[in-house]
XYZ file of C-alpha atoms in Angstrom:
506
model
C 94.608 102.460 37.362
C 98.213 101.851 37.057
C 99.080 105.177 37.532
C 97.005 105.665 41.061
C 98.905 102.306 42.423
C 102.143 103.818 41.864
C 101.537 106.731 42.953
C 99.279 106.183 45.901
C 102.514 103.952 47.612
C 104.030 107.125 48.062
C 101.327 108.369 49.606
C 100.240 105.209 52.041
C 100.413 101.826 52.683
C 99.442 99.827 50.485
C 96.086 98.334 52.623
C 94.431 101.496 52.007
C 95.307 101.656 48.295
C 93.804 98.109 47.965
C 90.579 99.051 50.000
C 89.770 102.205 48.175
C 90.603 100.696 44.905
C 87.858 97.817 45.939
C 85.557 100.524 46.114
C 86.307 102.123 42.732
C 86.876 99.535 40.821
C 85.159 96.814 42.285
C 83.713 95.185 38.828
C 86.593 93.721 37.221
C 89.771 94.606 38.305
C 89.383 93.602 41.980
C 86.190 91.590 42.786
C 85.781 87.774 41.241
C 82.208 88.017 41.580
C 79.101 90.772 40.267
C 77.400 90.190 43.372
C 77.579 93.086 45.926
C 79.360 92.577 49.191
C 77.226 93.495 51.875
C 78.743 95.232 55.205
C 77.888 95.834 58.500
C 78.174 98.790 60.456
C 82.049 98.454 61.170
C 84.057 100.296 63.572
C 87.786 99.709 64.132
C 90.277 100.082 61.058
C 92.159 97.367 59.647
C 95.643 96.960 58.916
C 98.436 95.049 57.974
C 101.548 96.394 56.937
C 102.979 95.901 53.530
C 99.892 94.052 52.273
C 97.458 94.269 49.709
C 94.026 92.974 50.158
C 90.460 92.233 48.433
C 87.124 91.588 50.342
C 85.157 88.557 48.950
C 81.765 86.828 49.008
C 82.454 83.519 50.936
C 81.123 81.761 47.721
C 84.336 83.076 45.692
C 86.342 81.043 47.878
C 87.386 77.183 46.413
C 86.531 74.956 48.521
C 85.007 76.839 51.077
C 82.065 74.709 50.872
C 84.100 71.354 50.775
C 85.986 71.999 53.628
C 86.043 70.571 57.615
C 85.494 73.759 59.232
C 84.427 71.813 62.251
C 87.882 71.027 62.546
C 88.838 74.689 62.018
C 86.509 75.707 64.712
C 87.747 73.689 67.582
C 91.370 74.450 66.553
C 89.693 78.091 67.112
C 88.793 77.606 70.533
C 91.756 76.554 72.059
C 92.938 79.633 70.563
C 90.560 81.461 72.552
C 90.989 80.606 75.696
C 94.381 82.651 76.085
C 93.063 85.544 74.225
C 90.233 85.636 76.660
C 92.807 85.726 78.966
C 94.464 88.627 78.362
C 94.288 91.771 80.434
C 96.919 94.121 79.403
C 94.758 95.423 75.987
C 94.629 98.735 75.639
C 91.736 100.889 76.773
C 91.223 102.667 73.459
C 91.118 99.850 70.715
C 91.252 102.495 67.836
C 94.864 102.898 69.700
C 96.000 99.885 69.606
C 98.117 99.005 66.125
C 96.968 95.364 66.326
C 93.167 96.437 66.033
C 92.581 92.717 64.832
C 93.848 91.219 68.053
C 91.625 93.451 70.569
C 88.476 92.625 67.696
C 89.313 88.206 68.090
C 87.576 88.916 71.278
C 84.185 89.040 70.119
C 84.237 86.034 68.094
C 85.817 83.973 70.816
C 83.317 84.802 73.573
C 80.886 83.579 71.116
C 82.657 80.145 70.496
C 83.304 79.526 73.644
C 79.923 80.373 74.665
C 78.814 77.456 71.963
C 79.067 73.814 71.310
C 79.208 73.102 67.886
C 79.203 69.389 66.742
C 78.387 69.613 63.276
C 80.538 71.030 60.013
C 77.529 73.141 58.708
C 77.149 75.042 61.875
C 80.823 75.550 61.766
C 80.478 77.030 58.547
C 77.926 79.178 59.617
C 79.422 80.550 62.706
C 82.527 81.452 60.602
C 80.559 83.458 58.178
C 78.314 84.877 60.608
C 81.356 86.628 62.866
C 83.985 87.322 59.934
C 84.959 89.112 56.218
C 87.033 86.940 54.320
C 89.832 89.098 52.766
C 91.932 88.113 49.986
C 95.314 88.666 51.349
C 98.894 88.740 49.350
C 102.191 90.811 50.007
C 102.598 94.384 48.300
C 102.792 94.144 44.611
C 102.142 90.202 44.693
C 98.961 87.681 44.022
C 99.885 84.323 45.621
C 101.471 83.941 49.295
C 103.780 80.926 50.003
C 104.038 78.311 52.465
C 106.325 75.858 53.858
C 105.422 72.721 56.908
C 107.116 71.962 59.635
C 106.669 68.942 62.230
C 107.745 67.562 65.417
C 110.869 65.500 64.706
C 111.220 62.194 67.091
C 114.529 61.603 68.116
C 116.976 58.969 70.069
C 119.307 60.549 73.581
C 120.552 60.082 76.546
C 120.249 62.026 79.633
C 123.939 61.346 79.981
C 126.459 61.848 77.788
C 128.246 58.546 76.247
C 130.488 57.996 73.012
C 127.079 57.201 70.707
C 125.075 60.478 72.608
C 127.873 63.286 72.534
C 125.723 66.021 70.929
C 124.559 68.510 73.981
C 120.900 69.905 73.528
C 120.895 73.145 75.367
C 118.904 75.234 77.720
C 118.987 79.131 77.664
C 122.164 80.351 78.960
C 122.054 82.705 82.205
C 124.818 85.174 80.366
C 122.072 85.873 77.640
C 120.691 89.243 77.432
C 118.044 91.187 74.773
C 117.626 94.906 75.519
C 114.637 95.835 76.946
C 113.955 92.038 78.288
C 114.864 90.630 81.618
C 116.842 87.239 82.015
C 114.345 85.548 83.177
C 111.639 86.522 80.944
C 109.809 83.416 79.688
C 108.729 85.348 76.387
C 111.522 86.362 74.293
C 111.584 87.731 70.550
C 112.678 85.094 67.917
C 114.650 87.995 66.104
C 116.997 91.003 66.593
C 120.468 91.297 68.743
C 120.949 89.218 71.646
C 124.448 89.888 73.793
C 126.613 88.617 76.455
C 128.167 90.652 78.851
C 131.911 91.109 79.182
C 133.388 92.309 82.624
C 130.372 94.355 84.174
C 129.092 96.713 81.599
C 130.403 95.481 78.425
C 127.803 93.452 75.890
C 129.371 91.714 72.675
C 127.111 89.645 70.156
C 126.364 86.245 71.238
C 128.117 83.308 70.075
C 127.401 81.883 66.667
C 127.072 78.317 66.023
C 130.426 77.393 65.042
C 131.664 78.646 68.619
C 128.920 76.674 70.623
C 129.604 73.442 68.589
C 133.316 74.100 69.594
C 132.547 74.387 73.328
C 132.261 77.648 74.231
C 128.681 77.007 76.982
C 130.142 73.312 77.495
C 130.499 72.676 80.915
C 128.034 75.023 82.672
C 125.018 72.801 83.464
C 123.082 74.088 80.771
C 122.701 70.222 79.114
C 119.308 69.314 78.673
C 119.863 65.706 77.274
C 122.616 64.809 74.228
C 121.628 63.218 70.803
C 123.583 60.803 68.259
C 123.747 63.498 65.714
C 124.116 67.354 65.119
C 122.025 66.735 62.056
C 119.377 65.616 64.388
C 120.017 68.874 66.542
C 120.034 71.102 63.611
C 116.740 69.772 62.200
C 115.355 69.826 65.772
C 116.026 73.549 66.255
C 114.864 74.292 62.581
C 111.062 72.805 63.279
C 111.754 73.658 66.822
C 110.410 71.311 69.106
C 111.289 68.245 69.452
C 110.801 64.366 71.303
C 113.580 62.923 72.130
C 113.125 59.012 73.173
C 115.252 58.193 75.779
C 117.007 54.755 76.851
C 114.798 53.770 79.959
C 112.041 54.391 78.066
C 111.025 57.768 79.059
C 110.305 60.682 76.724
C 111.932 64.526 76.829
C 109.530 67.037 75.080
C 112.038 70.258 74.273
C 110.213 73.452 72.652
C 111.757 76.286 71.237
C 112.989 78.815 74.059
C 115.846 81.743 72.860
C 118.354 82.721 69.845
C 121.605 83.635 69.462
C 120.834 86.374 68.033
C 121.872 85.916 64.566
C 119.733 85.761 61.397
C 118.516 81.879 59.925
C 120.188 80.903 57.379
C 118.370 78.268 54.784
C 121.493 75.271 55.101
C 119.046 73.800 52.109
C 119.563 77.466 50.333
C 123.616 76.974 50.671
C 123.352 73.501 48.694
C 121.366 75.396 45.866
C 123.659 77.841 45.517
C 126.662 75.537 45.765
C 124.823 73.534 42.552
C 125.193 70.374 45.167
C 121.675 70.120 44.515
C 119.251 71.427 42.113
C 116.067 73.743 43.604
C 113.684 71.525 42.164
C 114.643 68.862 43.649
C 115.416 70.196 47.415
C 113.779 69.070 50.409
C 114.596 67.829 54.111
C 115.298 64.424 52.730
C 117.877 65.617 50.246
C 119.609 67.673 52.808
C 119.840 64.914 54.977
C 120.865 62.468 52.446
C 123.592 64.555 51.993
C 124.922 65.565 55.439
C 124.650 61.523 56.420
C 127.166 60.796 53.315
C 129.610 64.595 53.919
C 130.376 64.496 57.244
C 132.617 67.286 56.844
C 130.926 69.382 54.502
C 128.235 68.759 56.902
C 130.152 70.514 60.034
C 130.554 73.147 57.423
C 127.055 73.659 56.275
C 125.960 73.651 59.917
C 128.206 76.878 60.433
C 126.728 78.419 57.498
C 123.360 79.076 59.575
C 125.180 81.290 62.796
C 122.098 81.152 64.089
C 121.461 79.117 67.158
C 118.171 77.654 69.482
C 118.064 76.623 73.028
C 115.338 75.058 74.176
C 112.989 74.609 77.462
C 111.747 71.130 78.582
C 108.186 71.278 78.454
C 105.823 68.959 80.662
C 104.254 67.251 77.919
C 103.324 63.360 77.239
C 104.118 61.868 74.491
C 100.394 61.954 73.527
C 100.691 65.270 73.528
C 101.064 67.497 70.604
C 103.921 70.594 70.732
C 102.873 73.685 72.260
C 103.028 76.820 69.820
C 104.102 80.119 70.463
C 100.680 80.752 71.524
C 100.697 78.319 74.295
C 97.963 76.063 73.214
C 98.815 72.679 71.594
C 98.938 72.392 67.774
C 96.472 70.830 65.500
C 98.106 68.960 62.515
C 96.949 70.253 59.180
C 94.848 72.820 61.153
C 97.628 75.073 62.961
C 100.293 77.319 60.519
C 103.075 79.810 61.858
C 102.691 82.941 61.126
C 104.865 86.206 61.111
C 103.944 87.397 64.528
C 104.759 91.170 63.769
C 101.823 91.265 61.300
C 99.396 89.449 62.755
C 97.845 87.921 65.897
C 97.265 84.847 66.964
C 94.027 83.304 66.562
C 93.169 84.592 63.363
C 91.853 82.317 61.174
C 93.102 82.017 57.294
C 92.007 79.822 54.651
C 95.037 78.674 52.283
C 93.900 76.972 48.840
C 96.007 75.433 46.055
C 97.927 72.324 45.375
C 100.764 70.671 47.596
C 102.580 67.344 46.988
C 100.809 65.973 49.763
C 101.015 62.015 48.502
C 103.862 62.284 46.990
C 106.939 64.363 45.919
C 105.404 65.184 42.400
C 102.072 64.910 43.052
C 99.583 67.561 42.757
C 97.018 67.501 45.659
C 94.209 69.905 46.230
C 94.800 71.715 49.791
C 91.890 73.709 50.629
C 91.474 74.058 54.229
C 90.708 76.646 57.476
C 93.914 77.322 59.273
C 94.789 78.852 62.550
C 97.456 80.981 63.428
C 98.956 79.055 66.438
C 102.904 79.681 66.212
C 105.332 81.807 64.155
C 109.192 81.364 63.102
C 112.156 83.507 62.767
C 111.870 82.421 58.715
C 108.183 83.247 58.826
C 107.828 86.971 57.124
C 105.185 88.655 54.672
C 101.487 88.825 55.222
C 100.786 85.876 53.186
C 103.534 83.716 54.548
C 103.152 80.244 56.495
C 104.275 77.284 57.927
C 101.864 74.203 57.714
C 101.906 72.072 61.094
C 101.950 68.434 60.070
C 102.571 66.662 63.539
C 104.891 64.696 64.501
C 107.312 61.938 63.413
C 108.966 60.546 60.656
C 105.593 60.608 57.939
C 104.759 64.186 59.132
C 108.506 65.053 58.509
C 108.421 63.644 54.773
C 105.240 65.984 53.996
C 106.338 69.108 55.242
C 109.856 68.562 54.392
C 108.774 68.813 50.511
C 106.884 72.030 50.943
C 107.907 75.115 49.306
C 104.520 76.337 47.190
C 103.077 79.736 46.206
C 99.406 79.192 47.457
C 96.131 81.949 48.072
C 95.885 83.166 51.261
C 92.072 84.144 52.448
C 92.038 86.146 55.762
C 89.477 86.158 58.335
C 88.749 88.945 60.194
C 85.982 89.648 62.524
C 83.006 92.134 61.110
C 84.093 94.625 64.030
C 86.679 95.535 61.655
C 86.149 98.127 58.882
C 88.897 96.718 55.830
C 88.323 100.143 53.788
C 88.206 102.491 56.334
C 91.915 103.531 56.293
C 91.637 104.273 52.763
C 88.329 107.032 52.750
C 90.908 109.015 55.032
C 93.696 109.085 51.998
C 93.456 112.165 49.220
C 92.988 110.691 45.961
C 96.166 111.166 44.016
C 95.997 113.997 41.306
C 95.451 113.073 37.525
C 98.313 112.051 35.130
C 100.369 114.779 34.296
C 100.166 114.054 30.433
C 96.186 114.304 30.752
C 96.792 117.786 32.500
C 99.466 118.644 29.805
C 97.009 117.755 27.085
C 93.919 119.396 28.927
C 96.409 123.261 28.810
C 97.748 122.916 25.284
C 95.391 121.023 22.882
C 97.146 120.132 19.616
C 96.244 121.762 16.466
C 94.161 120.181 13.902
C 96.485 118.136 11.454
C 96.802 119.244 7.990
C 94.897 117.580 5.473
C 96.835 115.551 3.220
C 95.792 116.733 -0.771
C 93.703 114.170 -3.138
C 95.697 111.558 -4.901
C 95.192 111.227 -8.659
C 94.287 108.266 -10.536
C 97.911 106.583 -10.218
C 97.437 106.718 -6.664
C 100.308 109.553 -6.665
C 99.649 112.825 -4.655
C 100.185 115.539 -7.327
C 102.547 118.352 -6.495
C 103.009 121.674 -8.013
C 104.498 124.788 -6.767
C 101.109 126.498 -5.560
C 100.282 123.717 -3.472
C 103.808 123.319 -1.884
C 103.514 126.914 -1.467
C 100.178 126.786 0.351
C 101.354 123.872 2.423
C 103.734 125.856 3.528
C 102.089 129.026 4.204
C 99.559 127.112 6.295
C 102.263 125.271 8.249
C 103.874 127.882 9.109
C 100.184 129.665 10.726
C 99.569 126.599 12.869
C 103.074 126.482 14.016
C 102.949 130.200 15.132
C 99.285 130.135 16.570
C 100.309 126.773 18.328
C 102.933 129.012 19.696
C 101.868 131.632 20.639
C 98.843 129.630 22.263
C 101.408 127.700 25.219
C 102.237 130.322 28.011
C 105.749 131.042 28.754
C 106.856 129.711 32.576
C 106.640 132.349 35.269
C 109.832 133.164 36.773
C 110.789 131.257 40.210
C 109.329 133.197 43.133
C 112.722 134.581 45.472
C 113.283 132.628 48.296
C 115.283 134.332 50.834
C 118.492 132.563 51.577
C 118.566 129.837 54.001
C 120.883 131.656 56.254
C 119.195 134.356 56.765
C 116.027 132.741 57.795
C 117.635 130.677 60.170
C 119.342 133.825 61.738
C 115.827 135.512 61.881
C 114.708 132.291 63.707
C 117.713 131.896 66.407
C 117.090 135.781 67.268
C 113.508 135.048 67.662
C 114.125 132.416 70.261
C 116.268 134.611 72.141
C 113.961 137.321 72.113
C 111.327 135.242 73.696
């Protein structure tokens, strides 16, 4: 078996190798349970790049059982109602790369079709419309999560000597290729420019040049803050509620990069052996910046990357919007890495977090939806746990850095195996062929030992030996075919001549 995984991930991604070794080896190396998994009639392949996965029987799941799924379910719906909103879908879903999005459909139009007000029906109507798929990155068994939260914060909608830190909108002189200005959805990742002159388009400026003024002045202020900290934990988590003087509150989500890649500011510090990885959270970092102001400034300027941000008409009852553009559900709404999957999809994550405490050891087994995603949110099996907002929320997710299982839910339209029936099964091992062409001869009998437990030797029996040595080694010989010579290939030249005359000929 170890043999067809490495050699199949030449041949394909690694989906298919999973789902056609499901169907081989289903007994023991794959499947945690001897029952069989029954199927419907599925249509549309699945797939997820760089990700290995293994369909389950709903009672293989921990805590499946246990769970709120009631909870799950109306985080679902809200979910719904902008996929039933979209229009742009392709008219071919076996076209469409994101087969999973186009299949949410059918699920949805049954929830929202359906009030559900108890947990067991939620359960049901779960395992009635999906497969749950045991989902991990390529070559890997447990995914990893982080949380993230809504930080509260102090400002002023004018600047004064304690609220000198600007909070800033999108700039008008920021561009992304194939993206207009004004576009209200752009990516969280790749190049973003400026333009120079008329035609000329230069990287965007990195943190250290903003915090040094280079967009002060314009009118792109939202509000200012007491501390870049605050800013720089703001745009990490980013969104934000900023508390203003009069009594008023700003809600600020996330709305454009700089362009440059995050940098982990808590990664620098464990590097730097400021302070050890077990021991790292939001709490520590802060700890630290509030006593190093300028090792702070520095640390800032080791994550180039920078967010502006929209105001959003929110209340303060209201939770943050997600990338989605439905409002989060604490502990029911995760980020996810939007170039793998869609949102709405629904993922049950199972392990232990230090939920109570920082050493703790908490049993987290709960129904997820994919609401929002983050420029530090990659893999298949990767996610950030929404926790709401304020200071408590901050102190949970803030300690968060676990391997857990990731469970995927996808809707029975989908067919998980079908991309691997259409892969050739790699060929056998070469030392099985090798031994299969040239068996080995039969070993030579060792002689009888006498009563001393010595093998007695004399010159007729070294001679023998050696006579029937010397047979085997020629038969064994003569048995293994010489290789045929290499066929003649014409030279390259010449072929390529042949070809450019062709052309003209035509």
């Amino acid at each position: 078996m170890l043999y067809v995984a490495v050699a199949a991930q030449a041949l394909m991604p690694f989906f298919a190798l999973a789902a056609r070794s499901y169907r081989s080896h289903s007994s023991a190396a794959h499947a945690p349970s001897h029952r069989p998994i029954p199927y419907p009639h599925l249509a549309l392949p699945l797939q997820v790049s760089g990700s290995q996965y293994v369909p389950l029987a709903w009672a293989d799941i921990p805590g499946w059982n246990e769970d709120d799924q009631l909870a799950a379910y109306r985080t679902f719906r809200a979910s719904c109602r902008p996929i039933a909103a979209q229009h742009d879908l392709p008219s071919d879903p076996k076209a469409d790369p994101k087969a999973l999005g186009i299949s949410l459909r059918d699920p949805c139009r049954a929830a929202r079709a359906t009030e559900i007000s108890d947990g067991a029906k939620a359960r049901s109507f779960f395992e009635e419309h999906f497969t749950p798929l045991k989902i991990s990155r390529l070559g890997e068994g447990d995914g990893f999560v982080t949380g993230y939260y809504e930080p509260v914060l102090e400002g002023s909608r004018t600047p004064t000597d304690v609220y000198n830190v600007p909070v800033y909108r999108r700039p008008s002189n920021l561009f992304v290729k194939g993206y207009k200005q004004i576009s209200p959805d752009l990516p969280n990742k790749g190049q973003v420019f400026r333009k120079v002159g008329r035609r000329k388009l230069v990287p965007y400026y990195d943190r250290g040049e903003i915090e040094d003024g280079a967009i002060a002045g314009r009118g792109l202020e939202i509000c200012w803050l007491k501390d870049p900290t605050d800013l720089l934990f703001a745009q990490i988590q980013g969104s934000a509620r900023i508390h203003i003087q009069d009594g008023s509150t700003i809600r600020i989500n996330y709305d454009a990069h700089n362009g440059y890649p995050y940098t982990a500011v808590g990664r620098v510090l464990i590097d730097r052996g400021i302070i050890p990885k077990e021991e790292m959270s939001m709490q520590k970092i802060r700890e630290w910046m509030d006593q190093n102001t300028d090792g702070a400034k520095d640390l800032r300027r080791q994550n180039r990357s920078y967010i502006f941000f929209r105001e959003v008409n929110l209340s303060d009852k209201d939770e943050a919007v997600g990338a989605q553009g439905v409002p989060l559900t604490p502990g029911r709404s995760i980020a996810v890495d939007k170039s793998l999957h869609v949102y709405g999809t629904p993922f049950f994550i199972e392990g232990e977090l230090p939920i109570e405490s920082e050493r703790s050891k908490t049993p987290f087994r709960r129904l997820m939806i994919a609401q929002d995603t983050g420029s530090a949110i990659t893999g298949p099996a990767r996610a950030d746990l929404y926790f709401g907002a304020g200071a408590d929320a901050g102190k949970v997710s803030g300690r968060l850095r676990h391997n857990m299982r990731f469970v995927m839910l996808v809707p029975k339209s989908l067919d998980p195996v079908e991309r691997g029936r259409k892969v050739p099964i790699p060929d056998e091992r070469p030392s099985e062929k090798i031994a299969k062409l040239f068996p080995q001869a039969e070993p030579i009998k060792a002689p009888p030992k006498d009563q001393t437990g010595s093998i007695p030797v004399s010159a007729s029996t070294v001679a023998k030996t050696s006579v029937a040595a010397s047979a085997t080694t020629v038969a064994a010989a003569t048995a293994i075919p010489l290789p045929e010579a290499r066929p003649k290939i014409a030279p390259v030249r010449e072929l390529r001549h042949q070809r450019r005359r062709y052309r003209r000929g035509r």
